[in-house]
PDB file of N, CA and C in Angstrom:
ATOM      1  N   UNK U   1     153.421-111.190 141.639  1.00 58.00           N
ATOM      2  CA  UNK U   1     154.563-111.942 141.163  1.00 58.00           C
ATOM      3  C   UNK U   1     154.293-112.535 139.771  1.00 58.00           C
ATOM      4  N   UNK U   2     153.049-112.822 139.180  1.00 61.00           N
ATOM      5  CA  UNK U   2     152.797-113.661 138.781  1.00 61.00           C
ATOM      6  C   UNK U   2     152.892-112.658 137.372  1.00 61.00           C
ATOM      7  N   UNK U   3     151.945-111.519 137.451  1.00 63.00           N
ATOM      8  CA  UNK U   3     152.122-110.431 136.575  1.00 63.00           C
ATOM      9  C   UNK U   3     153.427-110.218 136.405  1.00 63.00           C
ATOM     10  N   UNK U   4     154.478-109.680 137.109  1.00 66.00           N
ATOM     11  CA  UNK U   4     155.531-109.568 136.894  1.00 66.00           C
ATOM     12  C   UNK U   4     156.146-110.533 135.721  1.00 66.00           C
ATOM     13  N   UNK U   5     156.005-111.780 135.709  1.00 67.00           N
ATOM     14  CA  UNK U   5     156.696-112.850 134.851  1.00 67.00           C
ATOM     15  C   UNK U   5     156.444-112.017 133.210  1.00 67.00           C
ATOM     16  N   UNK U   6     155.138-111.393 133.227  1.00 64.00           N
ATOM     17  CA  UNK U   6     154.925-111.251 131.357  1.00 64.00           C
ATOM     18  C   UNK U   6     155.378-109.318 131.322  1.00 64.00           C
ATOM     19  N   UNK U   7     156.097-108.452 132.384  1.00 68.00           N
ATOM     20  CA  UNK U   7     156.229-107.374 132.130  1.00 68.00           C
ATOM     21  C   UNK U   7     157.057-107.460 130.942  1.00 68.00           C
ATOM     22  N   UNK U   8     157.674-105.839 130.715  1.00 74.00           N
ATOM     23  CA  UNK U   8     158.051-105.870 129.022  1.00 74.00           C
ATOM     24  C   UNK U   8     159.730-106.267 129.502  1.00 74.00           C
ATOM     25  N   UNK U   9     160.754-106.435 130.493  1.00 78.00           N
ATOM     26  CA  UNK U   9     161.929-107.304 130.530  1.00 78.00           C
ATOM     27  C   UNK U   9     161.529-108.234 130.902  1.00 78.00           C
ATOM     28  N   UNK U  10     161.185-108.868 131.896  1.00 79.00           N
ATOM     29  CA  UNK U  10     160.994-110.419 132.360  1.00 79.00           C
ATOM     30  C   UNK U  10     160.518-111.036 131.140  1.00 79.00           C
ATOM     31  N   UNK U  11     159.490-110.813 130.841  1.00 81.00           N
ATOM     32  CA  UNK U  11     158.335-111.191 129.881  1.00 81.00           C
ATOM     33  C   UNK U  11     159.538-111.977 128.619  1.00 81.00           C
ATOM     34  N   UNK U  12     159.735-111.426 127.821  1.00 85.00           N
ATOM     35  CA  UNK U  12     160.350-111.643 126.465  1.00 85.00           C
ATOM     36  C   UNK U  12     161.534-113.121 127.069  1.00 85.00           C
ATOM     37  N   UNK U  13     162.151-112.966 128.436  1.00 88.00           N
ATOM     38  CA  UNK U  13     163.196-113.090 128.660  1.00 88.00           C
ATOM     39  C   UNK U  13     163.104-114.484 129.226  1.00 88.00           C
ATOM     40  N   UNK U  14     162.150-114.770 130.050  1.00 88.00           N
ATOM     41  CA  UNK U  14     161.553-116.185 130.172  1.00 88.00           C
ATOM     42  C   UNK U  14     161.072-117.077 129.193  1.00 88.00           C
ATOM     43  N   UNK U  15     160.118-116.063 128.586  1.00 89.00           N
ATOM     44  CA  UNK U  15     159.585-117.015 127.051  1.00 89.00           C
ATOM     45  C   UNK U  15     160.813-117.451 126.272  1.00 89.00           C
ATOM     46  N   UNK U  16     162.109-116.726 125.888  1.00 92.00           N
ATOM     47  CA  UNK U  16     163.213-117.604 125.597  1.00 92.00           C
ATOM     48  C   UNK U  16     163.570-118.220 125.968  1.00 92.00           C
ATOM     49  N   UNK U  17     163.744-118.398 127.351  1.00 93.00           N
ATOM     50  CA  UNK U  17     164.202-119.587 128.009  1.00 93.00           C
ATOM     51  C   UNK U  17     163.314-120.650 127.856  1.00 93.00           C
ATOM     52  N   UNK U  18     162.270-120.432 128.755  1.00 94.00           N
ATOM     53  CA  UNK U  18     161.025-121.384 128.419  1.00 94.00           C
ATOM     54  C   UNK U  18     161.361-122.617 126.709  1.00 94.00           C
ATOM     55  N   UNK U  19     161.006-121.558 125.866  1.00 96.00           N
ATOM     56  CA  UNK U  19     161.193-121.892 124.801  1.00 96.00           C
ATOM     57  C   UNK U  19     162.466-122.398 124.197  1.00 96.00           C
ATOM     58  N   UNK U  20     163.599-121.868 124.017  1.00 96.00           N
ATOM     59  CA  UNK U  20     164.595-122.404 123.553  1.00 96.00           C
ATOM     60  C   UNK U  20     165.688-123.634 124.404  1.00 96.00           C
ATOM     61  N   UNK U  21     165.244-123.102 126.067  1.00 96.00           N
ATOM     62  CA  UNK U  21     166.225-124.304 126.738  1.00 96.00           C
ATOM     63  C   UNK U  21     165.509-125.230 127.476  1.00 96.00           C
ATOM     64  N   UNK U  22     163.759-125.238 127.095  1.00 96.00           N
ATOM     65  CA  UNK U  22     163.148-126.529 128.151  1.00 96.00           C
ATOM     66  C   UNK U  22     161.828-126.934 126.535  1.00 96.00           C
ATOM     67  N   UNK U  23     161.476-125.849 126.161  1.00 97.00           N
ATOM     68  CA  UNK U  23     160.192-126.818 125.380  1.00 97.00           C
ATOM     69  C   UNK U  23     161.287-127.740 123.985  1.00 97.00           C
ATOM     70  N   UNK U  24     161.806-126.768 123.641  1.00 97.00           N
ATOM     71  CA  UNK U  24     162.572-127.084 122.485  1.00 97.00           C
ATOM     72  C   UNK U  24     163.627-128.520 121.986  1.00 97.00           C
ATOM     73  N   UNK U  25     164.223-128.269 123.438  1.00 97.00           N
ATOM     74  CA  UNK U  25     165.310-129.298 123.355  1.00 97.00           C
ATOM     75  C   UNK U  25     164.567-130.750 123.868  1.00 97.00           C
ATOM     76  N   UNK U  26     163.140-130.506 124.551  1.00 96.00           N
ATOM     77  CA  UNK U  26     162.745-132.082 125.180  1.00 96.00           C
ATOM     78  C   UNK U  26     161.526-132.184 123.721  1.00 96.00           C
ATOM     79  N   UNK U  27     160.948-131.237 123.230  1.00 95.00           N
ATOM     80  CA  UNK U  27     160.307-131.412 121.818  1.00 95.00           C
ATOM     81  C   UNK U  27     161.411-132.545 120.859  1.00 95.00           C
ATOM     82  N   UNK U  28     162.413-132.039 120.431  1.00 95.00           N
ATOM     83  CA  UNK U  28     163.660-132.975 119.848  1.00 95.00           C
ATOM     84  C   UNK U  28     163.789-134.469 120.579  1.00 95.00           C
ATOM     85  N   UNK U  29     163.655-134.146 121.986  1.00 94.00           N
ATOM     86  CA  UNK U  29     163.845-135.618 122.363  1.00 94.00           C
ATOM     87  C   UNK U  29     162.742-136.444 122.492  1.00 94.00           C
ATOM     88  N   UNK U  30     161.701-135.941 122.232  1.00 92.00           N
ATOM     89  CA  UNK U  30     160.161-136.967 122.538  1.00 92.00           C
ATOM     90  C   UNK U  30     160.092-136.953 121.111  1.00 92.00           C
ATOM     91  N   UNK U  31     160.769-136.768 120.125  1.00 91.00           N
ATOM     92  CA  UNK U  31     159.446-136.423 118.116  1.00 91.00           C
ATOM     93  C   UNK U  31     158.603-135.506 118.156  1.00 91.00           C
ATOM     94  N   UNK U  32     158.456-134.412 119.390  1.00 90.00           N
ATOM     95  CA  UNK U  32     156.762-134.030 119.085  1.00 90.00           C
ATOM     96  C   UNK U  32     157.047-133.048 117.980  1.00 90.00           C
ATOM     97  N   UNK U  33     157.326-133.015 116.776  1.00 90.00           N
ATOM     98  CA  UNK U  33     157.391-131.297 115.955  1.00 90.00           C
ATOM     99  C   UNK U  33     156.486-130.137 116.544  1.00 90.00           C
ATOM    100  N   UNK U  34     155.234-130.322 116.598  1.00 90.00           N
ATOM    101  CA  UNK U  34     154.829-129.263 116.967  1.00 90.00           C
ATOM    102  C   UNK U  34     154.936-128.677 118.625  1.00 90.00           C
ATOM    103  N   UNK U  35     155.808-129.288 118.918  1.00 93.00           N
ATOM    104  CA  UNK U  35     155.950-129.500 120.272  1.00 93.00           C
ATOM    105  C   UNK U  35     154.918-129.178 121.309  1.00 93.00           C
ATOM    106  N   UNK U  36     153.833-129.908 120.780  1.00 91.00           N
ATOM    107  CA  UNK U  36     151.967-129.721 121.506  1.00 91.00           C
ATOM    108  C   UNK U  36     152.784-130.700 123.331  1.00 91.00           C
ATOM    109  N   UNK U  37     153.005-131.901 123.187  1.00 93.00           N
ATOM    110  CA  UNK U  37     153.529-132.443 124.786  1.00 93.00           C
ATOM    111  C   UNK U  37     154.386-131.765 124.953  1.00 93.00           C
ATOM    112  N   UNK U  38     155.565-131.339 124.489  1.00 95.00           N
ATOM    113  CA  UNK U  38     157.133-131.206 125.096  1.00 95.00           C
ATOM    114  C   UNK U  38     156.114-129.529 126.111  1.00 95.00           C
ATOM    115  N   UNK U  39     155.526-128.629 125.348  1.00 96.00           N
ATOM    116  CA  UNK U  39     154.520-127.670 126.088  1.00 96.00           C
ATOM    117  C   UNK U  39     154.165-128.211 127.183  1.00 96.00           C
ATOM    118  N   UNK U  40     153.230-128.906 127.225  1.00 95.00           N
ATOM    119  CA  UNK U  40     152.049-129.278 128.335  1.00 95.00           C
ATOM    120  C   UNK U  40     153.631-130.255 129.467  1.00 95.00           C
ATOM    121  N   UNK U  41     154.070-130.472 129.391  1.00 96.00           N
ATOM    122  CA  UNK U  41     154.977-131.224 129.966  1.00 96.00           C
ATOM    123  C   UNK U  41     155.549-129.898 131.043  1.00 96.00           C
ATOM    124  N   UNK U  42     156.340-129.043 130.258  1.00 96.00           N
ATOM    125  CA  UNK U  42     156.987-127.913 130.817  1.00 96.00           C
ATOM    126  C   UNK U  42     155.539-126.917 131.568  1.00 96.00           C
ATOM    127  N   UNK U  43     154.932-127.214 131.175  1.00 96.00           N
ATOM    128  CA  UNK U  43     153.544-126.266 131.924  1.00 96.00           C
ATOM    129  C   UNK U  43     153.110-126.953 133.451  1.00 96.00           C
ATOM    130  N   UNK U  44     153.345-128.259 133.211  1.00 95.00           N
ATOM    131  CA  UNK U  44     153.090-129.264 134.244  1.00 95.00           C
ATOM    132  C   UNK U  44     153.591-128.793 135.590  1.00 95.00           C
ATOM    133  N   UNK U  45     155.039-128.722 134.822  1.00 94.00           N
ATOM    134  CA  UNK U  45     156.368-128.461 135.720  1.00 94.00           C
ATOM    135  C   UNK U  45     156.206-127.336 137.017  1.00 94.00           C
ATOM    136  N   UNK U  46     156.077-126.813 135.891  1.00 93.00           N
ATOM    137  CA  UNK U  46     156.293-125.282 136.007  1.00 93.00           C
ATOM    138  C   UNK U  46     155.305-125.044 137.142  1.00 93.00           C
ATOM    139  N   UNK U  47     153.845-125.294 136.843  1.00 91.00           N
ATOM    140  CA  UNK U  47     152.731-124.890 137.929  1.00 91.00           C
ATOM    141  C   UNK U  47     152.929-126.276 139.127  1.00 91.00           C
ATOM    142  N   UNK U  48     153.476-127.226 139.022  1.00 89.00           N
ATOM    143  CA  UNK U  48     153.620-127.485 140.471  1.00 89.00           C
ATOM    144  C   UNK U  48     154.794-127.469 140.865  1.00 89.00           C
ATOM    145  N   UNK U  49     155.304-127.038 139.948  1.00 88.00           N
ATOM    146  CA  UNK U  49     156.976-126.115 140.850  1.00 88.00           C
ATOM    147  C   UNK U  49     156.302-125.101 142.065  1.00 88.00           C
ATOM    148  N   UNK U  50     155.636-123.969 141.410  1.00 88.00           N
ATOM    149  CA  UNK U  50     155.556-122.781 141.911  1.00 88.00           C
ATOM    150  C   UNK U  50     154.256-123.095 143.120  1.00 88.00           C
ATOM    151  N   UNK U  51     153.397-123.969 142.892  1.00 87.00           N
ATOM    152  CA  UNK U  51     152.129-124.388 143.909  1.00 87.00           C
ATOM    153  C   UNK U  51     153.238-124.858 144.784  1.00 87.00           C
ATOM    154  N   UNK U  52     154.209-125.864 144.611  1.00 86.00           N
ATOM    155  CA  UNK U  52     154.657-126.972 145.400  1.00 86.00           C
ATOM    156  C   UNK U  52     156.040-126.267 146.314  1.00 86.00           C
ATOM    157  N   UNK U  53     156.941-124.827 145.550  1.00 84.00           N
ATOM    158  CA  UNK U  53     157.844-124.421 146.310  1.00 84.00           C
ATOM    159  C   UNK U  53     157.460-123.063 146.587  1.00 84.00           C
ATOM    160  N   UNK U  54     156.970-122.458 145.469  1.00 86.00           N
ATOM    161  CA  UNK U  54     156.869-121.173 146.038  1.00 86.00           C
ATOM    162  C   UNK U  54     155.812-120.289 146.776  1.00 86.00           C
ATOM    163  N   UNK U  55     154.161-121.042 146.954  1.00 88.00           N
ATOM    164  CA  UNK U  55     153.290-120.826 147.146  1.00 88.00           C
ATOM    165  C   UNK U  55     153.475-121.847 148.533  1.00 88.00           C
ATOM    166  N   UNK U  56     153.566-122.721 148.472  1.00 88.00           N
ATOM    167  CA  UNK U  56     153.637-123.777 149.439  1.00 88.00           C
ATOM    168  C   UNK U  56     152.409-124.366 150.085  1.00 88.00           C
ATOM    169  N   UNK U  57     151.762-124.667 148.303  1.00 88.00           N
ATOM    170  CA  UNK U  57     150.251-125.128 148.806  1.00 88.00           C
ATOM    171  C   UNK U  57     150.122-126.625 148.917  1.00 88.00           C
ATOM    172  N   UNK U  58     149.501-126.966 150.630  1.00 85.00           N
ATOM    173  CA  UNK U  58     149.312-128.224 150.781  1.00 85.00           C
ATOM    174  C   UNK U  58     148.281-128.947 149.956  1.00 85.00           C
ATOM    175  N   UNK U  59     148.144-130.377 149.937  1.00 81.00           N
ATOM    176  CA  UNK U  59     149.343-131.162 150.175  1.00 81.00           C
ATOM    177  C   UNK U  59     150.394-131.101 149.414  1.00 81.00           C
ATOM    178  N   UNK U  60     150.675-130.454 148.138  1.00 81.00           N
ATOM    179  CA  UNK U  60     151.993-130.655 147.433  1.00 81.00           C
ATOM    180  C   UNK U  60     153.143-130.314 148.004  1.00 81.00           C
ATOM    181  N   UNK U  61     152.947-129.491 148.778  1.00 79.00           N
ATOM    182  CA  UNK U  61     154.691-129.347 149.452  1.00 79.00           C
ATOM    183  C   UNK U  61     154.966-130.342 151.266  1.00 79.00           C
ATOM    184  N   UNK U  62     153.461-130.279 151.169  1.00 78.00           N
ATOM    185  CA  UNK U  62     154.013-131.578 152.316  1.00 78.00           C
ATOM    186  C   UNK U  62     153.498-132.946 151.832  1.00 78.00           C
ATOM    187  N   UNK U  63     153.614-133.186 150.694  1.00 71.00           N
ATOM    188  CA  UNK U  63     153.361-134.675 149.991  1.00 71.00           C
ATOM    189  C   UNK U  63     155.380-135.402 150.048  1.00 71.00           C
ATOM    190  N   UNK U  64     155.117-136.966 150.442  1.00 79.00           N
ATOM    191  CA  UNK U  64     155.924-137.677 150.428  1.00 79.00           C
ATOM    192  C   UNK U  64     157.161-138.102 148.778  1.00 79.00           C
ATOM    193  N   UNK U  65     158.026-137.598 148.888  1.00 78.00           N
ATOM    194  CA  UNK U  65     158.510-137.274 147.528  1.00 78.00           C
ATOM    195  C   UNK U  65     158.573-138.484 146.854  1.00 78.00           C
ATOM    196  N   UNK U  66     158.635-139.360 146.935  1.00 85.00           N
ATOM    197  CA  UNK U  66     158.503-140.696 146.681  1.00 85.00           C
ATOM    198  C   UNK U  66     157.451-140.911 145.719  1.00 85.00           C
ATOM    199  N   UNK U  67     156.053-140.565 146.444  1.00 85.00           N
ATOM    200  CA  UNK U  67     154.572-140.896 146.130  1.00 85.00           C
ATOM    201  C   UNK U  67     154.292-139.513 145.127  1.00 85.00           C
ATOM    202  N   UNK U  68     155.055-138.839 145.067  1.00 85.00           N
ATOM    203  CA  UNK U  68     154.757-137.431 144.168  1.00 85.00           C
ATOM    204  C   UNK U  68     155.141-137.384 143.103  1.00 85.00           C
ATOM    205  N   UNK U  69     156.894-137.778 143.341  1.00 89.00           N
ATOM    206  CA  UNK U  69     157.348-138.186 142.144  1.00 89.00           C
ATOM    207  C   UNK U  69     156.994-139.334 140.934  1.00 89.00           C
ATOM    208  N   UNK U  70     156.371-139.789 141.983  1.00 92.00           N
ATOM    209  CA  UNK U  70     155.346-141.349 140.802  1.00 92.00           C
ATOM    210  C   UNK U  70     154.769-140.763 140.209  1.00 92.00           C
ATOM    211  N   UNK U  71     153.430-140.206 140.743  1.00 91.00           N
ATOM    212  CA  UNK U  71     152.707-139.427 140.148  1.00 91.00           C
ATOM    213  C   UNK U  71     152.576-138.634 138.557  1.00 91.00           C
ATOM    214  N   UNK U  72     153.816-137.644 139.166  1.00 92.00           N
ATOM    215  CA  UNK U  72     154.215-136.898 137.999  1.00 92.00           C
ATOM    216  C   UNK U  72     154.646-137.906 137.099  1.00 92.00           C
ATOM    217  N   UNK U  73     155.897-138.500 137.431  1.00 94.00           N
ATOM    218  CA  UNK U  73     156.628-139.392 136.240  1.00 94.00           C
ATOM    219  C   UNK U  73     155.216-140.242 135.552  1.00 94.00           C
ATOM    220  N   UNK U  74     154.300-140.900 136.027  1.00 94.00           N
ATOM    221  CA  UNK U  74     153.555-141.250 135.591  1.00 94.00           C
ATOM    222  C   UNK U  74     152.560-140.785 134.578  1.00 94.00           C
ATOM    223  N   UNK U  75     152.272-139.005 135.175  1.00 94.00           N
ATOM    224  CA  UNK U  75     151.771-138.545 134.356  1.00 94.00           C
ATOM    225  C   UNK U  75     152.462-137.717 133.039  1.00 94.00           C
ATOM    226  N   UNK U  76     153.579-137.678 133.504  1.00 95.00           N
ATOM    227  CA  UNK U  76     154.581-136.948 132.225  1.00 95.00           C
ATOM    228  C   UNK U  76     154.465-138.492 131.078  1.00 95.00           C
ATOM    229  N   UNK U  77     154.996-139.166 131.647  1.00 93.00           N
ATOM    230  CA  UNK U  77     155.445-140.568 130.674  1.00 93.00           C
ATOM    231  C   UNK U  77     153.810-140.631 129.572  1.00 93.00           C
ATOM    232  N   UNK U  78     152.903-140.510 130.539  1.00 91.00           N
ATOM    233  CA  UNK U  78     151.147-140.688 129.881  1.00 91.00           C
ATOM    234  C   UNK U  78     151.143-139.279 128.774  1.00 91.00           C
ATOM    235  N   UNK U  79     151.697-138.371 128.914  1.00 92.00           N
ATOM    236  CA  UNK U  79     151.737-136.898 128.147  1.00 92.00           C
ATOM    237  C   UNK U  79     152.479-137.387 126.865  1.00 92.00           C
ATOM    238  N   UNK U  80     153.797-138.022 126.872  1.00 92.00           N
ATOM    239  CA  UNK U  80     154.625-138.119 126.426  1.00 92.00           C
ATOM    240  C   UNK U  80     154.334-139.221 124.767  1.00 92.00           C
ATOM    241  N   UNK U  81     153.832-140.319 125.800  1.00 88.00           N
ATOM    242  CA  UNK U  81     153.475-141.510 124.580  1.00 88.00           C
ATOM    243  C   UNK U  81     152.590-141.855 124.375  1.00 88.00           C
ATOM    244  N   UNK U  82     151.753-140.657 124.587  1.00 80.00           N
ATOM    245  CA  UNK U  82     149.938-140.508 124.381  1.00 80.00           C
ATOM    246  C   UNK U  82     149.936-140.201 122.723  1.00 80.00           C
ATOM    247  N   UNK U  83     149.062-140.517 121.679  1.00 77.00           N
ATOM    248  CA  UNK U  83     149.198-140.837 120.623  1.00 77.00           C
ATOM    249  C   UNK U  83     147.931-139.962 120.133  1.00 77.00           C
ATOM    250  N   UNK U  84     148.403-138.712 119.981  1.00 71.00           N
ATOM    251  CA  UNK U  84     147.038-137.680 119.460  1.00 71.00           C
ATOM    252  C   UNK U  84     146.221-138.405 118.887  1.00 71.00           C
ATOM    253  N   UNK U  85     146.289-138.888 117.945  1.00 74.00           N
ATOM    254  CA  UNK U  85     145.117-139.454 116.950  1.00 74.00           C
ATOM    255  C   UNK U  85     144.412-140.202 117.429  1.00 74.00           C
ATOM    256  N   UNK U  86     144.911-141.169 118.461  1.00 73.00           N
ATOM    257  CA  UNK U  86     144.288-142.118 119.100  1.00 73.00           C
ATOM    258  C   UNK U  86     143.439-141.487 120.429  1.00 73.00           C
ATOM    259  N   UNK U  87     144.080-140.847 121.151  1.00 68.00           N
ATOM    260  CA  UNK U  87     143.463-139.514 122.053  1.00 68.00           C
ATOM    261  C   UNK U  87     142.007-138.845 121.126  1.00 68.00           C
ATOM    262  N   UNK U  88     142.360-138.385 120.268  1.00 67.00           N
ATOM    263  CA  UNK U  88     141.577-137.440 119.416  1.00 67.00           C
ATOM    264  C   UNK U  88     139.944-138.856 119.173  1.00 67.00           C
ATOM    265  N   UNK U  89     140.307-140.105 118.840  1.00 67.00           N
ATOM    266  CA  UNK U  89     139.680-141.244 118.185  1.00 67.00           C
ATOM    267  C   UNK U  89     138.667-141.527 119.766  1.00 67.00           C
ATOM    268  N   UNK U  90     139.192-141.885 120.470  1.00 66.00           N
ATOM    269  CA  UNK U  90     138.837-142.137 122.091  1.00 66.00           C
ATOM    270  C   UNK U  90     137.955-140.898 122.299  1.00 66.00           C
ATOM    271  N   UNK U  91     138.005-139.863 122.087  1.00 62.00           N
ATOM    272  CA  UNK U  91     136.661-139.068 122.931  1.00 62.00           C
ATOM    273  C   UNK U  91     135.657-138.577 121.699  1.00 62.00           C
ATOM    274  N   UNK U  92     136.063-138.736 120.511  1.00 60.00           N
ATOM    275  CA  UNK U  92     134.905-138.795 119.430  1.00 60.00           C
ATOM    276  C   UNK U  92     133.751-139.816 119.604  1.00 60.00           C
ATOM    277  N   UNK U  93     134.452-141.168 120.114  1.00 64.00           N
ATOM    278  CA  UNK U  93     133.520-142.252 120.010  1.00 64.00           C
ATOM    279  C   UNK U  93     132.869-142.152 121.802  1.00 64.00           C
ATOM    280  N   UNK U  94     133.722-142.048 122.690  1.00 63.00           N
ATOM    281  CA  UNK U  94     132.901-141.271 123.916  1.00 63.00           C
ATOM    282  C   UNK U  94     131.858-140.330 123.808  1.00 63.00           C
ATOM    283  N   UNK U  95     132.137-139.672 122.619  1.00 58.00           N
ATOM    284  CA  UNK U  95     130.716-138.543 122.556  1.00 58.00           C
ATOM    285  C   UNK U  95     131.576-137.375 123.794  1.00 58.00           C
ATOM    286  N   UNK U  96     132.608-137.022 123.613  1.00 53.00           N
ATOM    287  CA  UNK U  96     132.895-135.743 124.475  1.00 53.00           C
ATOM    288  C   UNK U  96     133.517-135.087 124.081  1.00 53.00           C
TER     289      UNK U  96
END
């Protein structure tokens, strides 16, 4: 299935979507220009979409939606108004 997504129709046909109706338009709404989060955001999604509905790997699809949805929102919001430079500044002086 997974191969299938990059054959030569699917392939081209998702990456537009991907790209023009989910990285693009939430890139515009966060500032990111290079749209480095509005990416990792939609990647987020995307792989515990498919772990969480279509694979139906526990615990994510039998996790309490409540306690899941925190989670994520928590970690999207941390993706979102995470401040590269300052990110980048934080693990130079960590030494990692």
């Amino acid at each position: 299935m997974i191969r299938s997504l990059s054959g030569v129709t699917a392939g081209p046909l998702l990456r537009d979507f991907i790209l023009n109706g989910l990285i693009e338009p939430l890139s515009d709404r966060i500032r990111d220009p290079e749209a480095r989060r509005a990416s990792l955001v939609v990647a987020l999604l995307a792989g515990v979409s498919i772990l969480r509905n279509v694979l139906q790997v526990q615990p994510l699809s039998g996790a309490d939606k409540g306690v899941f949805e925190a989670l994520i929102t928590d970690t999207i919001d941390h993706i979102v108004r995470a401040d590269p430079d300052e990110l980048r500044a934080n693990r130079i002086t960590k030494g990692a």
